[in-house]
Short mmCIF file of C-alpha atoms in Angstrom, two decimals:
data_model
loop_
_atom_site.label_atom_id
_atom_site.label_comp_id
_atom_site.label_asym_id
_atom_site.label_seq_id
_atom_site.Cartn_x
_atom_site.Cartn_y
_atom_site.Cartn_z
CA UNK B 1 -242.15 -173.55 14.14
CA UNK B 2 -244.00 -171.91 17.02
CA UNK B 3 -240.78 -171.15 18.83
CA UNK B 4 -239.34 -169.53 15.71
CA UNK B 5 -242.36 -167.31 15.16
CA UNK B 6 -242.30 -166.28 18.79
CA UNK B 7 -238.65 -165.25 18.43
CA UNK B 8 -239.32 -163.03 15.40
CA UNK B 9 -242.27 -161.36 17.16
CA UNK B 10 -240.08 -160.52 20.12
CA UNK B 11 -237.38 -159.17 17.77
CA UNK B 12 -239.93 -156.99 15.95
CA UNK B 13 -241.25 -155.45 19.17
CA UNK B 14 -237.72 -154.87 20.41
CA UNK B 15 -236.91 -152.96 17.20
CA UNK B 16 -239.99 -150.81 17.58
CA UNK B 17 -239.12 -150.03 21.17
CA UNK B 18 -235.53 -149.09 20.30
CA UNK B 19 -236.72 -146.77 17.52
CA UNK B 20 -239.21 -145.20 19.86
CA UNK B 21 -236.56 -144.73 22.52
CA UNK B 22 -234.22 -143.16 19.93
CA UNK B 23 -236.89 -140.70 18.87
CA UNK B 24 -237.67 -139.89 22.47
CA UNK B 25 -233.96 -139.44 23.15
CA UNK B 26 -233.68 -137.00 20.25
CA UNK B 27 -236.61 -134.98 21.43
CA UNK B 28 -235.34 -135.06 24.97
CA UNK B 29 -231.93 -133.83 23.72
CA UNK B 30 -233.42 -130.62 22.30
CA UNK B 31 -235.49 -130.20 25.37
CA UNK B 32 -232.36 -130.63 27.42
CA UNK B 33 -230.67 -127.85 25.42
CA UNK B 34 -233.53 -125.51 26.25
CA UNK B 35 -233.37 -126.51 29.90
CA UNK B 36 -229.62 -125.82 29.95
CA UNK B 37 -230.16 -122.33 28.54
CA UNK B 38 -232.87 -121.62 31.07
CA UNK B 39 -230.68 -123.02 33.80
CA UNK B 40 -227.57 -120.91 33.11
CA UNK B 41 -229.26 -117.76 31.79
CA UNK B 42 -232.48 -117.80 33.74
CA UNK B 43 -233.74 -114.92 35.83
CA UNK B 44 -231.75 -114.49 39.00
CA UNK B 45 -229.09 -116.95 37.88
CA UNK B 46 -226.83 -114.86 35.63
CA UNK B 47 -226.10 -111.13 35.69
CA UNK B 48 -224.59 -109.81 32.44
CA UNK B 49 -223.44 -106.63 34.19
CA UNK B 50 -220.80 -108.48 36.24
CA UNK B 51 -217.55 -109.38 34.52
CA UNK B 52 -216.20 -112.92 34.68
CA UNK B 53 -213.56 -113.84 37.20
CA UNK B 54 -209.90 -114.26 36.37
CA UNK B 55 -207.99 -117.41 35.51
CA UNK B 56 -209.04 -120.42 37.61
CA UNK B 57 -211.73 -118.39 39.33
CA UNK B 58 -209.30 -115.88 40.83
CA UNK B 59 -209.99 -112.18 41.32
CA UNK B 60 -207.57 -111.27 38.53
CA UNK B 61 -208.51 -109.60 35.27
CA UNK B 62 -210.67 -111.35 32.72
CA UNK B 63 -208.60 -112.56 29.75
CA UNK B 64 -210.11 -112.02 26.30
CA UNK B 65 -208.33 -113.44 23.26
CA UNK B 66 -208.81 -111.77 19.86
CA UNK B 67 -208.43 -112.99 16.31
CA UNK B 68 -209.40 -111.43 12.96
CA UNK B 69 -210.19 -112.60 9.46
CA UNK B 70 -209.72 -109.86 6.85
CA UNK B 71 -212.29 -110.52 4.13
CA UNK B 72 -211.53 -107.56 1.86
CA UNK B 73 -209.90 -104.15 1.71
CA UNK B 74 -212.07 -101.94 -0.45
CA UNK B 75 -210.35 -98.57 -0.80
CA UNK B 76 -207.24 -96.75 0.38
CA UNK B 77 -207.73 -93.00 0.02
CA UNK B 78 -204.68 -90.74 -0.15
CA UNK B 79 -206.57 -87.47 -0.01
CA UNK B 80 -208.65 -88.51 3.04
CA UNK B 81 -205.88 -90.62 4.56
CA UNK B 82 -208.17 -93.52 5.36
CA UNK B 83 -208.90 -97.08 4.28
CA UNK B 84 -211.97 -99.32 4.32
CA UNK B 85 -211.86 -102.94 5.43
CA UNK B 86 -214.39 -105.73 5.93
CA UNK B 87 -213.50 -108.33 8.52
CA UNK B 88 -214.81 -111.10 10.76
CA UNK B 89 -214.05 -110.14 14.34
CA UNK B 90 -213.86 -112.83 17.04
CA UNK B 91 -213.48 -112.66 20.83
CA UNK B 92 -213.10 -115.60 23.17
CA UNK B 93 -213.10 -115.68 26.97
CA UNK B 94 -214.06 -117.97 29.83
CA UNK B 95 -217.05 -117.34 32.11
CA UNK B 96 -217.29 -120.08 34.76
CA UNK B 97 -220.89 -119.10 35.50
CA UNK B 98 -221.86 -120.53 32.10
CA UNK B 99 -220.60 -124.10 32.66
CA UNK B 100 -223.12 -126.86 31.89
CA UNK B 101 -223.42 -130.62 31.46
CA UNK B 102 -222.71 -131.69 27.88
CA UNK B 103 -224.79 -134.89 28.18
CA UNK B 104 -221.85 -137.20 27.61
CA UNK B 105 -220.48 -135.17 24.72
CA UNK B 106 -223.76 -134.88 22.80
CA UNK B 107 -224.13 -131.15 23.48
CA UNK B 108 -220.99 -129.56 21.99
CA UNK B 109 -222.03 -125.92 22.42
CA UNK B 110 -225.00 -123.62 22.76
CA UNK B 111 -225.65 -120.92 20.17
CA UNK B 112 -227.08 -117.48 20.89
CA UNK B 113 -227.84 -114.56 18.58
CA UNK B 114 -228.50 -111.97 21.29
CA UNK B 115 -225.29 -110.47 22.60
CA UNK B 116 -227.00 -108.76 25.54
CA UNK B 117 -227.78 -112.11 27.19
CA UNK B 118 -224.17 -112.55 28.38
CA UNK B 119 -221.38 -110.27 29.54
CA UNK B 120 -219.47 -108.68 26.65
CA UNK B 121 -216.03 -106.94 26.63
CA UNK B 122 -216.29 -103.20 26.00
CA UNK B 123 -213.90 -103.23 23.03
CA UNK B 124 -213.87 -100.39 20.50
CA UNK B 125 -211.75 -99.46 17.46
CA UNK B 126 -209.80 -96.37 18.46
CA UNK B 127 -208.94 -95.19 14.92
CA UNK B 128 -212.40 -95.83 13.48
CA UNK B 129 -214.08 -93.09 11.41
CA UNK B 130 -217.16 -95.00 10.25
CA UNK B 131 -218.50 -98.51 10.68
CA UNK B 132 -221.60 -100.68 10.36
CA UNK B 133 -222.84 -104.21 11.00
CA UNK B 134 -224.19 -106.54 8.32
CA UNK B 135 -227.85 -107.53 8.66
CA UNK B 136 -228.60 -109.27 5.36
CA UNK B 137 -230.47 -111.64 5.52
CA UNK B 138 -230.07 -112.00 9.27
CA UNK B 139 -227.64 -110.20 11.56
CA UNK B 140 -224.19 -111.67 10.91
CA UNK B 141 -223.40 -112.38 14.55
CA UNK B 142 -223.42 -115.39 16.86
CA UNK B 143 -222.33 -116.41 20.35
CA UNK B 144 -221.28 -119.94 21.21
CA UNK B 145 -221.18 -121.17 24.81
CA UNK B 146 -219.10 -124.31 25.41
CA UNK B 147 -219.54 -126.75 28.30
CA UNK B 148 -216.42 -125.53 30.12
CA UNK B 149 -217.79 -121.98 30.20
CA UNK B 150 -215.80 -120.71 27.23
CA UNK B 151 -217.62 -118.07 25.16
CA UNK B 152 -216.93 -117.32 21.48
CA UNK B 153 -218.31 -114.10 19.98
CA UNK B 154 -218.12 -113.63 16.20
CA UNK B 155 -219.43 -110.77 14.06
CA UNK B 156 -218.92 -109.43 10.52
CA UNK B 157 -218.34 -105.69 10.33
CA UNK B 158 -217.18 -103.06 7.83
CA UNK B 159 -214.94 -100.24 9.04
CA UNK B 160 -213.44 -97.06 7.66
CA UNK B 161 -210.25 -96.40 9.61
CA UNK B 162 -207.87 -93.46 9.74
CA UNK B 163 -204.45 -94.05 8.20
CA UNK B 164 -201.95 -91.17 8.59
CA UNK B 165 -199.62 -91.27 5.59
CA UNK B 166 -196.17 -89.91 4.84
CA UNK B 167 -196.16 -88.93 1.16
CA UNK B 168 -192.59 -87.68 0.82
CA UNK B 169 -191.73 -90.59 -1.52
CA UNK B 170 -195.08 -90.61 -3.36
CA UNK B 171 -195.59 -92.54 -5.66
CA UNK B 172 -192.55 -94.62 -4.69
CA UNK B 173 -193.74 -94.99 -1.12
CA UNK B 174 -194.89 -97.63 1.35
CA UNK B 175 -197.64 -96.94 3.85
CA UNK B 176 -198.40 -98.54 7.23
CA UNK B 177 -202.09 -98.55 8.14
CA UNK B 178 -203.06 -99.71 11.62
CA UNK B 179 -206.14 -101.34 13.13
CA UNK B 180 -206.31 -100.51 16.85
CA UNK B 181 -208.63 -102.16 19.38
CA UNK B 182 -208.84 -101.09 23.03
CA UNK B 183 -211.01 -101.34 26.10
CA UNK B 184 -213.17 -98.29 26.71
CA UNK B 185 -214.10 -98.58 30.39
CA UNK B 186 -212.38 -101.58 31.95
CA UNK B 187 -208.76 -101.02 33.00
CA UNK B 188 -206.07 -103.68 32.91
CA UNK B 189 -206.97 -104.56 36.52
CA UNK B 190 -210.30 -105.93 35.25
CA UNK B 191 -209.85 -106.72 31.55
CA UNK B 192 -206.86 -107.68 29.41
CA UNK B 193 -206.89 -108.28 25.66
CA UNK B 194 -204.46 -110.82 24.20
CA UNK B 195 -203.90 -112.08 20.67
CA UNK B 196 -205.03 -115.64 20.09
CA UNK B 197 -202.12 -118.04 20.04
CA UNK B 198 -201.05 -119.44 16.70
CA UNK B 199 -202.39 -117.35 13.83
CA UNK B 200 -204.32 -114.38 15.24
CA UNK B 201 -204.82 -112.61 11.88
CA UNK B 202 -205.85 -114.28 8.64
CA UNK B 203 -206.20 -112.59 5.26
CA UNK B 204 -208.37 -113.86 2.44
CA UNK B 205 -206.50 -115.37 -0.47
CA UNK B 206 -206.24 -113.44 -3.74
CA UNK B 207 -206.72 -110.11 -2.03
CA UNK B 208 -206.92 -107.55 -4.87
CA UNK B 209 -206.20 -103.85 -4.48
CA UNK B 210 -206.18 -101.47 -7.48
CA UNK B 211 -203.12 -99.39 -6.57
CA UNK B 212 -201.55 -101.18 -3.60
CA UNK B 213 -200.13 -104.55 -2.64
CA UNK B 214 -200.40 -105.90 0.90
CA UNK B 215 -196.83 -107.00 1.61
CA UNK B 216 -197.18 -108.16 5.23
CA UNK B 217 -198.90 -107.48 8.54
CA UNK B 218 -197.66 -107.42 12.12
CA UNK B 219 -199.53 -107.83 15.42
CA UNK B 220 -198.52 -105.89 18.50
CA UNK B 221 -199.76 -104.41 21.77
CA UNK B 222 -200.45 -100.72 22.37
CA UNK B 223 -201.58 -100.30 25.97
CA UNK B 224 -202.34 -96.69 26.84
CA UNK B 225 -202.15 -94.86 30.15
CA UNK B 226 -204.51 -91.99 30.96
CA UNK B 227 -205.61 -90.13 34.08
CA UNK B 228 -208.22 -92.81 34.73
CA UNK B 229 -205.87 -95.79 34.47
CA UNK B 230 -204.18 -98.10 32.03
CA UNK B 231 -206.23 -99.70 29.26
CA UNK B 232 -205.44 -102.81 27.26
CA UNK B 233 -204.95 -102.30 23.53
CA UNK B 234 -204.13 -104.44 20.48
CA UNK B 235 -203.07 -103.33 17.02
CA UNK B 236 -202.43 -104.77 13.57
CA UNK B 237 -200.01 -102.95 11.24
CA UNK B 238 -200.76 -103.52 7.55
CA UNK B 239 -197.83 -102.69 5.24
CA UNK B 240 -198.99 -101.56 1.79
CA UNK B 241 -196.69 -101.00 -1.18
CA UNK B 242 -197.91 -98.65 -3.88
CA UNK B 243 -198.04 -100.10 -7.40
CA UNK B 244 -195.72 -97.91 -9.48
CA UNK B 245 -196.75 -99.17 -12.94
CA UNK B 246 -199.95 -97.10 -12.88
CA UNK B 247 -198.09 -93.87 -12.16
CA UNK B 248 -195.37 -94.68 -14.69
CA UNK B 249 -197.98 -94.94 -17.45
CA UNK B 250 -200.25 -92.12 -16.32
CA UNK B 251 -197.76 -89.51 -15.08
CA UNK B 252 -194.07 -90.08 -15.76
CA UNK B 253 -194.17 -91.13 -19.41
CA UNK B 254 -196.65 -88.36 -20.46
CA UNK B 255 -194.51 -85.74 -18.70
CA UNK B 256 -191.40 -86.98 -20.51
CA UNK B 257 -193.24 -86.81 -23.82
CA UNK B 258 -194.35 -83.23 -23.16
CA UNK B 259 -190.79 -82.17 -22.36
CA UNK B 260 -189.46 -83.83 -25.53
CA UNK B 261 -192.21 -82.23 -27.64
CA UNK B 262 -191.20 -78.81 -26.31
CA UNK B 263 -187.71 -79.41 -27.77
CA UNK B 264 -189.14 -79.62 -31.29
CA UNK B 265 -189.11 -75.82 -31.41
CA UNK B 266 -185.30 -75.90 -31.40
CA UNK B 267 -185.41 -77.53 -34.84
CA UNK B 268 -187.84 -75.06 -36.36
CA UNK B 269 -186.67 -71.98 -38.22
CA UNK B 270 -186.35 -68.89 -36.05
CA UNK B 271 -188.60 -67.06 -38.45
CA UNK B 272 -191.52 -69.47 -37.81
CA UNK B 273 -192.81 -67.37 -34.92
CA UNK B 274 -196.45 -68.63 -34.87
CA UNK B 275 -195.40 -72.30 -34.93
CA UNK B 276 -192.80 -71.98 -32.17
CA UNK B 277 -195.00 -69.81 -29.92
CA UNK B 278 -198.03 -72.09 -30.26
CA UNK B 279 -195.89 -75.17 -29.59
CA UNK B 280 -194.32 -73.67 -26.47
CA UNK B 281 -197.57 -72.31 -25.03
CA UNK B 282 -199.48 -75.55 -25.74
CA UNK B 283 -196.91 -77.76 -24.02
CA UNK B 284 -196.71 -75.36 -21.09
CA UNK B 285 -200.48 -75.31 -20.56
CA UNK B 286 -200.71 -79.10 -20.93
CA UNK B 287 -197.96 -79.59 -18.37
CA UNK B 288 -199.65 -77.17 -15.96
CA UNK B 289 -202.96 -79.04 -16.37
CA UNK B 290 -201.21 -82.35 -15.72
CA UNK B 291 -199.65 -80.96 -12.55
CA UNK B 292 -202.92 -79.55 -11.22
CA UNK B 293 -204.66 -82.88 -11.90
CA UNK B 294 -202.03 -84.73 -9.89
CA UNK B 295 -202.28 -82.34 -6.96
CA UNK B 296 -206.08 -82.56 -6.96
CA UNK B 297 -205.87 -86.25 -6.01
CA UNK B 298 -203.49 -85.62 -3.08
CA UNK B 299 -203.89 -83.87 0.25
CA UNK B 300 -202.32 -80.40 0.67
CA UNK B 301 -199.28 -81.36 2.74
CA UNK B 302 -196.57 -78.96 3.87
CA UNK B 303 -193.58 -80.93 2.55
CA UNK B 304 -192.33 -81.65 -0.96
CA UNK B 305 -193.26 -84.97 -2.50
CA UNK B 306 -191.28 -86.94 -5.07
CA UNK B 307 -193.97 -86.28 -7.66
CA UNK B 308 -193.72 -82.53 -6.96
CA UNK B 309 -190.01 -82.60 -7.80
CA UNK B 310 -190.69 -84.44 -11.05
CA UNK B 311 -193.56 -82.25 -12.26
CA UNK B 312 -191.79 -79.07 -11.14
CA UNK B 313 -188.62 -79.86 -13.08
CA UNK B 314 -190.59 -80.95 -16.17
CA UNK B 315 -192.59 -77.71 -16.01
CA UNK B 316 -189.32 -75.78 -15.73
CA UNK B 317 -187.91 -77.48 -18.84
CA UNK B 318 -191.05 -76.67 -20.85
CA UNK B 319 -190.99 -73.08 -19.64
CA UNK B 320 -187.26 -72.89 -20.43
CA UNK B 321 -187.94 -73.99 -24.02
CA UNK B 322 -190.43 -71.13 -24.35
CA UNK B 323 -187.93 -68.64 -22.92
CA UNK B 324 -185.28 -69.97 -25.30
CA UNK B 325 -187.42 -68.97 -28.25
CA UNK B 326 -187.83 -65.51 -26.77
CA UNK B 327 -184.04 -65.25 -26.58
CA UNK B 328 -183.67 -66.57 -30.13
CA UNK B 329 -186.21 -64.06 -31.43
CA UNK B 330 -184.41 -61.19 -29.65
CA UNK B 331 -181.01 -62.32 -31.00
CA UNK B 332 -182.45 -62.62 -34.51
CA UNK B 333 -183.85 -59.08 -34.44
CA UNK B 334 -180.60 -57.77 -32.97
CA UNK B 335 -178.54 -59.43 -35.71
CA UNK B 336 -180.90 -58.10 -38.35
CA UNK B 337 -180.55 -54.59 -36.94
CA UNK B 338 -176.75 -54.84 -36.94
CA UNK B 339 -176.73 -56.15 -40.49
CA UNK B 340 -178.92 -53.29 -41.62
CA UNK B 341 -176.60 -50.79 -39.95
CA UNK B 342 -173.58 -52.37 -41.63
CA UNK B 343 -175.34 -52.29 -44.97
CA UNK B 344 -176.17 -48.61 -44.57
CA UNK B 345 -172.57 -47.89 -43.60
CA UNK B 346 -171.28 -49.71 -46.66
CA UNK B 347 -173.73 -47.83 -48.84
CA UNK B 348 -172.53 -44.52 -47.42
CA UNK B 349 -168.88 -45.44 -47.94
CA UNK B 350 -169.59 -46.56 -51.48
CA UNK B 351 -171.46 -43.33 -52.15
CA UNK B 352 -168.53 -41.27 -50.84
CA UNK B 353 -166.06 -43.25 -52.96
CA UNK B 354 -168.22 -42.76 -56.03
CA UNK B 355 -168.43 -39.05 -55.32
CA UNK B 356 -164.65 -38.80 -54.93
CA UNK B 357 -164.02 -40.68 -58.15
CA UNK B 358 -166.43 -38.40 -59.97
CA UNK B 359 -164.57 -35.41 -58.57
CA UNK B 360 -161.21 -36.80 -59.75
CA UNK B 361 -162.55 -37.45 -63.21
CA UNK B 362 -163.75 -33.86 -63.57
CA UNK B 363 -160.39 -32.35 -62.43
CA UNK B 364 -158.21 -33.23 -65.44
CA UNK B 365 -155.51 -30.62 -64.63
CA UNK B 366 -154.77 -32.07 -61.19
CA UNK B 367 -151.19 -33.27 -60.59
CA UNK B 368 -150.30 -36.17 -58.34
CA UNK B 369 -147.13 -36.42 -56.25
CA UNK B 370 -145.21 -39.63 -56.74
CA UNK B 371 -144.32 -41.37 -53.55
CA UNK B 372 -140.73 -42.54 -53.22
CA UNK B 373 -140.12 -46.23 -53.88
CA UNK B 374 -137.49 -46.45 -51.15
CA UNK B 375 -138.31 -45.61 -47.55
CA UNK B 376 -135.81 -44.31 -45.10
CA UNK B 377 -135.06 -46.35 -41.95
CA UNK B 378 -136.85 -43.86 -39.71
CA UNK B 379 -139.95 -43.86 -41.81
CA UNK B 380 -142.99 -44.67 -39.56
CA UNK B 381 -144.78 -46.44 -42.38
CA UNK B 382 -141.90 -48.89 -42.76
CA UNK B 383 -141.93 -49.59 -38.99
CA UNK B 384 -145.63 -50.33 -39.12
CA UNK B 385 -145.14 -52.80 -41.95
CA UNK B 386 -142.37 -54.55 -39.99
CA UNK B 387 -144.60 -54.79 -36.91
CA UNK B 388 -147.37 -56.42 -38.96
CA UNK B 389 -144.89 -58.89 -40.36
CA UNK B 390 -143.76 -59.82 -36.84
CA UNK B 391 -147.36 -60.43 -35.80
CA UNK B 392 -147.93 -62.74 -38.73
CA UNK B 393 -144.73 -64.61 -37.96
CA UNK B 394 -145.80 -65.46 -34.35
CA UNK B 395 -146.73 -69.11 -33.51
CA UNK B 396 -150.45 -69.86 -33.82
CA UNK B 397 -152.44 -70.20 -30.57
CA UNK B 398 -154.00 -73.52 -29.44
CA UNK B 399 -157.51 -73.80 -30.90
CA UNK B 400 -160.52 -73.81 -28.53
CA UNK B 401 -162.96 -76.70 -29.07
CA UNK B 402 -166.09 -74.67 -28.33
CA UNK B 403 -164.97 -71.78 -30.55
CA UNK B 404 -164.05 -74.22 -33.30
CA UNK B 405 -167.51 -75.86 -33.07
CA UNK B 406 -169.27 -72.50 -33.05
CA UNK B 407 -167.09 -71.19 -35.89
CA UNK B 408 -168.74 -73.69 -38.22
CA UNK B 409 -171.65 -71.26 -38.38
CA UNK B 410 -170.47 -68.30 -40.51
CA UNK B 411 -171.11 -64.75 -39.50
CA UNK B 412 -174.23 -63.83 -41.33
CA UNK B 413 -177.78 -62.73 -40.62
CA UNK B 414 -179.35 -64.54 -37.59
CA UNK B 415 -176.12 -66.46 -36.88
CA UNK B 416 -176.36 -65.88 -33.12
CA UNK B 417 -179.95 -67.11 -33.02
CA UNK B 418 -178.94 -70.21 -34.93
CA UNK B 419 -176.13 -70.85 -32.49
CA UNK B 420 -178.56 -70.58 -29.53
CA UNK B 421 -180.83 -73.19 -31.14
CA UNK B 422 -177.93 -75.56 -31.78
CA UNK B 423 -176.63 -75.20 -28.24
CA UNK B 424 -180.16 -75.81 -26.87
CA UNK B 425 -180.52 -78.98 -28.95
CA UNK B 426 -177.56 -80.44 -27.05
CA UNK B 427 -177.88 -78.80 -23.64
CA UNK B 428 -181.57 -79.46 -22.86
CA UNK B 429 -181.47 -83.25 -23.46
CA UNK B 430 -178.19 -83.63 -21.56
CA UNK B 431 -179.45 -81.72 -18.53
CA UNK B 432 -182.77 -83.63 -18.56
CA UNK B 433 -180.93 -86.96 -18.75
CA UNK B 434 -178.72 -85.89 -15.83
CA UNK B 435 -181.82 -84.94 -13.83
CA UNK B 436 -183.37 -88.37 -14.49
CA UNK B 437 -180.20 -90.08 -13.32
CA UNK B 438 -180.14 -88.10 -10.07
CA UNK B 439 -183.91 -88.36 -9.50
CA UNK B 440 -184.26 -92.13 -9.91
CA UNK B 441 -181.06 -92.97 -8.07
CA UNK B 442 -182.06 -90.74 -5.15
CA UNK B 443 -185.64 -91.87 -4.64
CA UNK B 444 -185.14 -95.54 -5.45
CA UNK B 445 -182.22 -95.65 -3.01
CA UNK B 446 -184.33 -93.96 -0.32
CA UNK B 447 -187.12 -96.47 -0.94
CA UNK B 448 -184.75 -99.41 -0.40
CA UNK B 449 -183.36 -97.72 2.69
CA UNK B 450 -186.84 -97.33 4.18
CA UNK B 451 -187.57 -100.96 3.40
CA UNK B 452 -184.66 -102.14 5.54
CA UNK B 453 -186.01 -100.49 8.69
#
């Protein structure tokens, strides 16, 4: 019994000692982390102004590997030719001066929040227009130092970047917006940027853009040479495709409807002047307002865009419908004037005939010479009759389709104006359908051709 109690007492004290040693080890581990930081970053031990050495401690350029995580793309502005993006930017390089003992794998890395404590690459975004860091709740930045001297710098930033656009195919276009990163002061002899191996650019899933779709992105290098040397540069090309459904509903279909509404005047009577004038002027002003609204959301470029061709032709059709009524009104008044002149002429002839008959009735003693019933062969009147008979005996000419179709409208008052309306009812829709065929085949084919390059 005594031996057993003695054993349990020894076991109890051993457990207490092991727990105490574990607690002391934990405390000593944090203390060791502080000592490591003081050891590698202490005064007189590390100078952040001096760049790291090259690979394997050589005098070559420092290698910095870059990778990005695109969190969101807020806006893509056509009129300003820019886009806004929020991303997590990461740099990784090796600084052998920052090597430390990892305490048998217990100390995986050291974390810093002050970037000025270590050397940092002088990277900048060359096509940046605006940008800011995120400081809510704390600054979204950290630096990790690994035991082998590797340094990882990560920060969350929002940028507004310039994106030169070619709007010749707008709104059937694709745009390439770039993100360029370069060294500001260090040349390629001292600093080289490389993309991280594997997957250097990641994009958040379910990325939503109101009018664009991100089709793909490509990474590349864009080193630049100046009078002061060659500088390392990286770039990411983001290929955006414009969503056409929005423009189909908001622009193309309303313009087609306005053009078709302007054709309603062809079916109205030529005497309904107020109705046809108000219809033509209203559609013309609406089309002009639609065109000005479209141009207000686009930059004033020097070339012709696809939307300019569409709105210009639609405006021409609406204006042509208004001019057609002016022609119809002129033809109607001209026909009315001719009819009035013919009526007056018939009235005058009838009056002269009536006067002659009255004169014959009053002259009862007048004698009339009887014309001979038989004409001599040389009689000119007989020759004229024979000539008319020969004309009537000639073979009929081949009928003309257009004249036959137009002959269905008898010669009466306003017949020419009616013919103009009927011709317009057929001609305007056919020409507009032909324009649509040429327009869509041309620009859709050019879009596919640009996609292949």
